[in-house]
Amino acid sequence: MIDSQRLESIVSEAGRIAYDLWPGAGNDLNAWEKKPGDPVCEADLAVDAFLKRELGALLPSAGWLSEETADDPARLDNDLIWLVDPVDGTRDFIRGRTGWAVSVALISGGRPLIGTLCAPARKETWQAVAGQGAYRNGDRLVASTRQEFAGSRVPAHVLPKADADLVTVDQPNSIALRIAMVAADEADLVATVRWGFEWDIAAAGLIAREAGAAVSDAFGKKLDYNKRDPRAFGILASAPGIHAAAVTRIATRVAAAQ
């Protein structure tokens, strides 16, 4: 349907554009807040503009939904849309940390068809096509197969007392990279209990699912994309064997957060 090599080249170049503005590589950076607590920087806008132009040329029939572009309701008339987060993990990006990635997904009929993450500060490229598996730097991924909930690895700095039976592992600011960790068997569980946007989770969710993980919203229900309101309540990506236990564990928090 599309030129996969060209898509790979476009996303790689988007990563290069971001990396060349990243403070962690010694670059000065202009950053500000769209609203209190919601940072954005020049890399977000530069990557967004580049991807909108290049992905639009690659597949002119596809609609567009991105964190850094005003939403155009015309996308709802498209079966295909590009779903983009130009820099997922902006806080880590601004601080010069490596926990950020460019996230690009192609959605078809409300489901991710292609997902890719480019994390140049980590020298990582993650890719998945529906029904064809998931890969990091060309190596096929097999997600966590953990069966016992206690002891599950969670990307977090600290855990609540209620989760003292779980184990913390490295937490990048990018939710996409955290989900990808489940795909790579570097974590067993990632869960959020708040409203989040489709562009945060589409590419990584497909990568995790194609690696064998269970992926849902916080209620354990399937995720839909290209909705009029482009949000989902929570994300839950885990080893399939602990997914039901994870839904049960967070249920009271989900109820309280709504």
mmCIF file with all atom_site columns, N, CA and C in Angstrom, residues 223-255:
data_model
loop_
_atom_site.group_PDB
_atom_site.id
_atom_site.type_symbol
_atom_site.label_atom_id
_atom_site.label_alt_id
_atom_site.label_comp_id
_atom_site.label_asym_id
_atom_site.label_entity_id
_atom_site.label_seq_id
_atom_site.pdbx_PDB_ins_code
_atom_site.Cartn_x
_atom_site.Cartn_y
_atom_site.Cartn_z
_atom_site.occupancy
_atom_site.B_iso_or_equiv
_atom_site.pdbx_formal_charge
_atom_site.auth_seq_id
_atom_site.auth_comp_id
_atom_site.auth_asym_id
_atom_site.auth_atom_id
_atom_site.pdbx_PDB_model_num
ATOM 1  N N  . LEU A 1 223 ? -8.970  -0.719  22.337 1.00 0.00 ? 223 LEU A N  1
ATOM 2  C CA . LEU A 1 223 ? -8.768  0.691   22.016 1.00 0.00 ? 223 LEU A CA 1
ATOM 3  C C  . LEU A 1 223 ? -9.206  0.966   20.581 1.00 0.00 ? 223 LEU A C  1
ATOM 4  N N  . ASP A 1 224 ? -9.941  2.056   20.413 1.00 0.00 ? 224 ASP A N  1
ATOM 5  C CA . ASP A 1 224 ? -10.340 2.521   19.088 1.00 0.00 ? 224 ASP A CA 1
ATOM 6  C C  . ASP A 1 224 ? -9.619  3.827   18.787 1.00 0.00 ? 224 ASP A C  1
ATOM 7  N N  . TYR A 1 225 ? -9.403  4.081   17.500 1.00 0.00 ? 225 TYR A N  1
ATOM 8  C CA . TYR A 1 225 ? -8.659  5.273   17.089 1.00 0.00 ? 225 TYR A CA 1
ATOM 9  C C  . TYR A 1 225 ? -9.422  6.061   16.024 1.00 0.00 ? 225 TYR A C  1
ATOM 10 N N  . ASN A 1 226 ? -9.007  7.304   15.864 1.00 0.00 ? 226 ASN A N  1
ATOM 11 C CA . ASN A 1 226 ? -9.668  8.264   14.976 1.00 0.00 ? 226 ASN A CA 1
ATOM 12 C C  . ASN A 1 226 ? -11.100 8.517   15.423 1.00 0.00 ? 226 ASN A C  1
ATOM 13 N N  . LYS A 1 227 ? -11.274 8.662   16.721 1.00 0.00 ? 227 LYS A N  1
ATOM 14 C CA . LYS A 1 227 ? -12.578 9.020   17.276 1.00 0.00 ? 227 LYS A CA 1
ATOM 15 C C  . LYS A 1 227 ? -12.748 10.541  17.239 1.00 0.00 ? 227 LYS A C  1
ATOM 16 N N  . ARG A 1 228 ? -13.999 10.967  17.329 1.00 0.00 ? 228 ARG A N  1
ATOM 17 C CA . ARG A 1 228 ? -14.257 12.417  17.361 1.00 0.00 ? 228 ARG A CA 1
ATOM 18 C C  . ARG A 1 228 ? -13.524 13.057  18.536 1.00 0.00 ? 228 ARG A C  1
ATOM 19 N N  . ASP A 1 229 ? -13.616 12.430  19.696 1.00 0.00 ? 229 ASP A N  1
ATOM 20 C CA . ASP A 1 229 ? -12.816 12.833  20.856 1.00 0.00 ? 229 ASP A CA 1
ATOM 21 C C  . ASP A 1 229 ? -11.610 11.888  20.885 1.00 0.00 ? 229 ASP A C  1
ATOM 22 N N  . PRO A 1 230 ? -10.431 12.370  20.492 1.00 0.00 ? 230 PRO A N  1
ATOM 23 C CA . PRO A 1 230 ? -9.282  11.461  20.311 1.00 0.00 ? 230 PRO A CA 1
ATOM 24 C C  . PRO A 1 230 ? -8.571  11.123  21.618 1.00 0.00 ? 230 PRO A C  1
ATOM 25 N N  . ARG A 1 231 ? -9.347  10.641  22.577 1.00 0.00 ? 231 ARG A N  1
ATOM 26 C CA . ARG A 1 231 ? -8.775  10.287  23.866 1.00 0.00 ? 231 ARG A CA 1
ATOM 27 C C  . ARG A 1 231 ? -9.199  8.873   24.255 1.00 0.00 ? 231 ARG A C  1
ATOM 28 N N  . ALA A 1 232 ? -8.437  8.298   25.159 1.00 0.00 ? 232 ALA A N  1
ATOM 29 C CA . ALA A 1 232 ? -8.795  7.015   25.772 1.00 0.00 ? 232 ALA A CA 1
ATOM 30 C C  . ALA A 1 232 ? -8.577  7.159   27.270 1.00 0.00 ? 232 ALA A C  1
ATOM 31 N N  . PHE A 1 233 ? -9.376  6.428   28.060 1.00 0.00 ? 233 PHE A N  1
ATOM 32 C CA . PHE A 1 233 ? -9.166  6.488   29.503 1.00 0.00 ? 233 PHE A CA 1
ATOM 33 C C  . PHE A 1 233 ? -8.178  5.406   29.891 1.00 0.00 ? 233 PHE A C  1
ATOM 34 N N  . GLY A 1 234 ? -6.958  5.825   30.045 1.00 0.00 ? 234 GLY A N  1
ATOM 35 C CA . GLY A 1 234 ? -5.899  4.928   30.488 1.00 0.00 ? 234 GLY A CA 1
ATOM 36 C C  . GLY A 1 234 ? -5.404  4.009   29.401 1.00 0.00 ? 234 GLY A C  1
ATOM 37 N N  . ILE A 1 235 ? -4.248  3.427   29.654 1.00 0.00 ? 235 ILE A N  1
ATOM 38 C CA . ILE A 1 235 ? -3.647  2.405   28.804 1.00 0.00 ? 235 ILE A CA 1
ATOM 39 C C  . ILE A 1 235 ? -3.163  1.299   29.719 1.00 0.00 ? 235 ILE A C  1
ATOM 40 N N  . LEU A 1 236 ? -3.368  0.077   29.289 1.00 0.00 ? 236 LEU A N  1
ATOM 41 C CA . LEU A 1 236 ? -2.885  -1.075  30.046 1.00 0.00 ? 236 LEU A CA 1
ATOM 42 C C  . LEU A 1 236 ? -2.222  -2.027  29.059 1.00 0.00 ? 236 LEU A C  1
ATOM 43 N N  . ALA A 1 237 ? -0.917  -2.132  29.151 1.00 0.00 ? 237 ALA A N  1
ATOM 44 C CA . ALA A 1 237 ? -0.141  -3.050  28.313 1.00 0.00 ? 237 ALA A CA 1
ATOM 45 C C  . ALA A 1 237 ? 0.601   -3.989  29.245 1.00 0.00 ? 237 ALA A C  1
ATOM 46 N N  . SER A 1 238 ? 0.449   -5.277  29.010 1.00 0.00 ? 238 SER A N  1
ATOM 47 C CA . SER A 1 238 ? 1.048   -6.227  29.940 1.00 0.00 ? 238 SER A CA 1
ATOM 48 C C  . SER A 1 238 ? 1.254   -7.576  29.285 1.00 0.00 ? 238 SER A C  1
ATOM 49 N N  . ALA A 1 239 ? 1.964   -8.428  29.993 1.00 0.00 ? 239 ALA A N  1
ATOM 50 C CA . ALA A 1 239 ? 1.994   -9.835  29.631 1.00 0.00 ? 239 ALA A CA 1
ATOM 51 C C  . ALA A 1 239 ? 0.557   -10.348 29.662 1.00 0.00 ? 239 ALA A C  1
ATOM 52 N N  . PRO A 1 240 ? 0.137   -11.143 28.686 1.00 0.00 ? 240 PRO A N  1
ATOM 53 C CA . PRO A 1 240 ? -1.258  -11.619 28.662 1.00 0.00 ? 240 PRO A CA 1
ATOM 54 C C  . PRO A 1 240 ? -1.681  -12.333 29.939 1.00 0.00 ? 240 PRO A C  1
ATOM 55 N N  . GLY A 1 241 ? -0.748  -13.061 30.552 1.00 0.00 ? 241 GLY A N  1
ATOM 56 C CA . GLY A 1 241 ? -1.089  -13.848 31.728 1.00 0.00 ? 241 GLY A CA 1
ATOM 57 C C  . GLY A 1 241 ? -1.418  -13.042 32.964 1.00 0.00 ? 241 GLY A C  1
ATOM 58 N N  . ILE A 1 242 ? -1.078  -11.746 32.989 1.00 0.00 ? 242 ILE A N  1
ATOM 59 C CA . ILE A 1 242 ? -1.379  -10.923 34.163 1.00 0.00 ? 242 ILE A CA 1
ATOM 60 C C  . ILE A 1 242 ? -2.349  -9.793  33.844 1.00 0.00 ? 242 ILE A C  1
ATOM 61 N N  . HIS A 1 243 ? -2.867  -9.767  32.619 1.00 0.00 ? 243 HIS A N  1
ATOM 62 C CA . HIS A 1 243 ? -3.708  -8.641  32.210 1.00 0.00 ? 243 HIS A CA 1
ATOM 63 C C  . HIS A 1 243 ? -4.976  -8.554  33.054 1.00 0.00 ? 243 HIS A C  1
ATOM 64 N N  . ALA A 1 244 ? -5.659  -9.665  33.264 1.00 0.00 ? 244 ALA A N  1
ATOM 65 C CA . ALA A 1 244 ? -6.893  -9.645  34.059 1.00 0.00 ? 244 ALA A CA 1
ATOM 66 C C  . ALA A 1 244 ? -6.610  -9.204  35.493 1.00 0.00 ? 244 ALA A C  1
ATOM 67 N N  . ALA A 1 245 ? -5.505  -9.664  36.052 1.00 0.00 ? 245 ALA A N  1
ATOM 68 C CA . ALA A 1 245 ? -5.139  -9.258  37.415 1.00 0.00 ? 245 ALA A CA 1
ATOM 69 C C  . ALA A 1 245 ? -4.820  -7.769  37.470 1.00 0.00 ? 245 ALA A C  1
ATOM 70 N N  . ALA A 1 246 ? -4.216  -7.246  36.404 1.00 0.00 ? 246 ALA A N  1
ATOM 71 C CA . ALA A 1 246 ? -3.900  -5.818  36.363 1.00 0.00 ? 246 ALA A CA 1
ATOM 72 C C  . ALA A 1 246 ? -5.171  -4.985  36.300 1.00 0.00 ? 246 ALA A C  1
ATOM 73 N N  . VAL A 1 247 ? -6.148  -5.416  35.509 1.00 0.00 ? 247 VAL A N  1
ATOM 74 C CA . VAL A 1 247 ? -7.432  -4.709  35.435 1.00 0.00 ? 247 VAL A CA 1
ATOM 75 C C  . VAL A 1 247 ? -8.069  -4.669  36.823 1.00 0.00 ? 247 VAL A C  1
ATOM 76 N N  . THR A 1 248 ? -8.047  -5.793  37.522 1.00 0.00 ? 248 THR A N  1
ATOM 77 C CA . THR A 1 248 ? -8.610  -5.858  38.868 1.00 0.00 ? 248 THR A CA 1
ATOM 78 C C  . THR A 1 248 ? -7.843  -4.958  39.834 1.00 0.00 ? 248 THR A C  1
ATOM 79 N N  . ARG A 1 249 ? -6.518  -4.948  39.724 1.00 0.00 ? 249 ARG A N  1
ATOM 80 C CA . ARG A 1 249 ? -5.695  -4.149  40.649 1.00 0.00 ? 249 ARG A CA 1
ATOM 81 C C  . ARG A 1 249 ? -6.006  -2.666  40.537 1.00 0.00 ? 249 ARG A C  1
ATOM 82 N N  . ILE A 1 250 ? -6.212  -2.175  39.341 1.00 0.00 ? 250 ILE A N  1
ATOM 83 C CA . ILE A 1 250 ? -6.380  -0.724  39.161 1.00 0.00 ? 250 ILE A CA 1
ATOM 84 C C  . ILE A 1 250 ? -7.849  -0.295  39.153 1.00 0.00 ? 250 ILE A C  1
ATOM 85 N N  . ALA A 1 251 ? -8.785  -1.244  39.293 1.00 0.00 ? 251 ALA A N  1
ATOM 86 C CA . ALA A 1 251 ? -10.202 -0.926  39.128 1.00 0.00 ? 251 ALA A CA 1
ATOM 87 C C  . ALA A 1 251 ? -10.676 0.179   40.062 1.00 0.00 ? 251 ALA A C  1
ATOM 88 N N  . THR A 1 252 ? -10.308 0.120   41.332 1.00 0.00 ? 252 THR A N  1
ATOM 89 C CA . THR A 1 252 ? -10.767 1.157   42.268 1.00 0.00 ? 252 THR A CA 1
ATOM 90 C C  . THR A 1 252 ? -10.155 2.509   41.934 1.00 0.00 ? 252 THR A C  1
ATOM 91 N N  . ARG A 1 253 ? -8.937  2.522   41.450 1.00 0.00 ? 253 ARG A N  1
ATOM 92 C CA . ARG A 1 253 ? -8.288  3.781   41.049 1.00 0.00 ? 253 ARG A CA 1
ATOM 93 C C  . ARG A 1 253 ? -8.951  4.365   39.810 1.00 0.00 ? 253 ARG A C  1
ATOM 94 N N  . VAL A 1 254 ? -9.333  3.487   38.898 1.00 0.00 ? 254 VAL A N  1
ATOM 95 C CA . VAL A 1 254 ? -10.031 3.929   37.700 1.00 0.00 ? 254 VAL A CA 1
ATOM 96 C C  . VAL A 1 254 ? -11.354 4.570   38.081 1.00 0.00 ? 254 VAL A C  1
ATOM 97 N N  . ALA A 1 255 ? -12.094 3.928   38.966 1.00 0.00 ? 255 ALA A N  1
ATOM 98 C CA . ALA A 1 255 ? -13.390 4.463   39.404 1.00 0.00 ? 255 ALA A CA 1
ATOM 99 C C  . ALA A 1 255 ? -13.222 5.810   40.085 1.00 0.00 ? 255 ALA A C  1
#
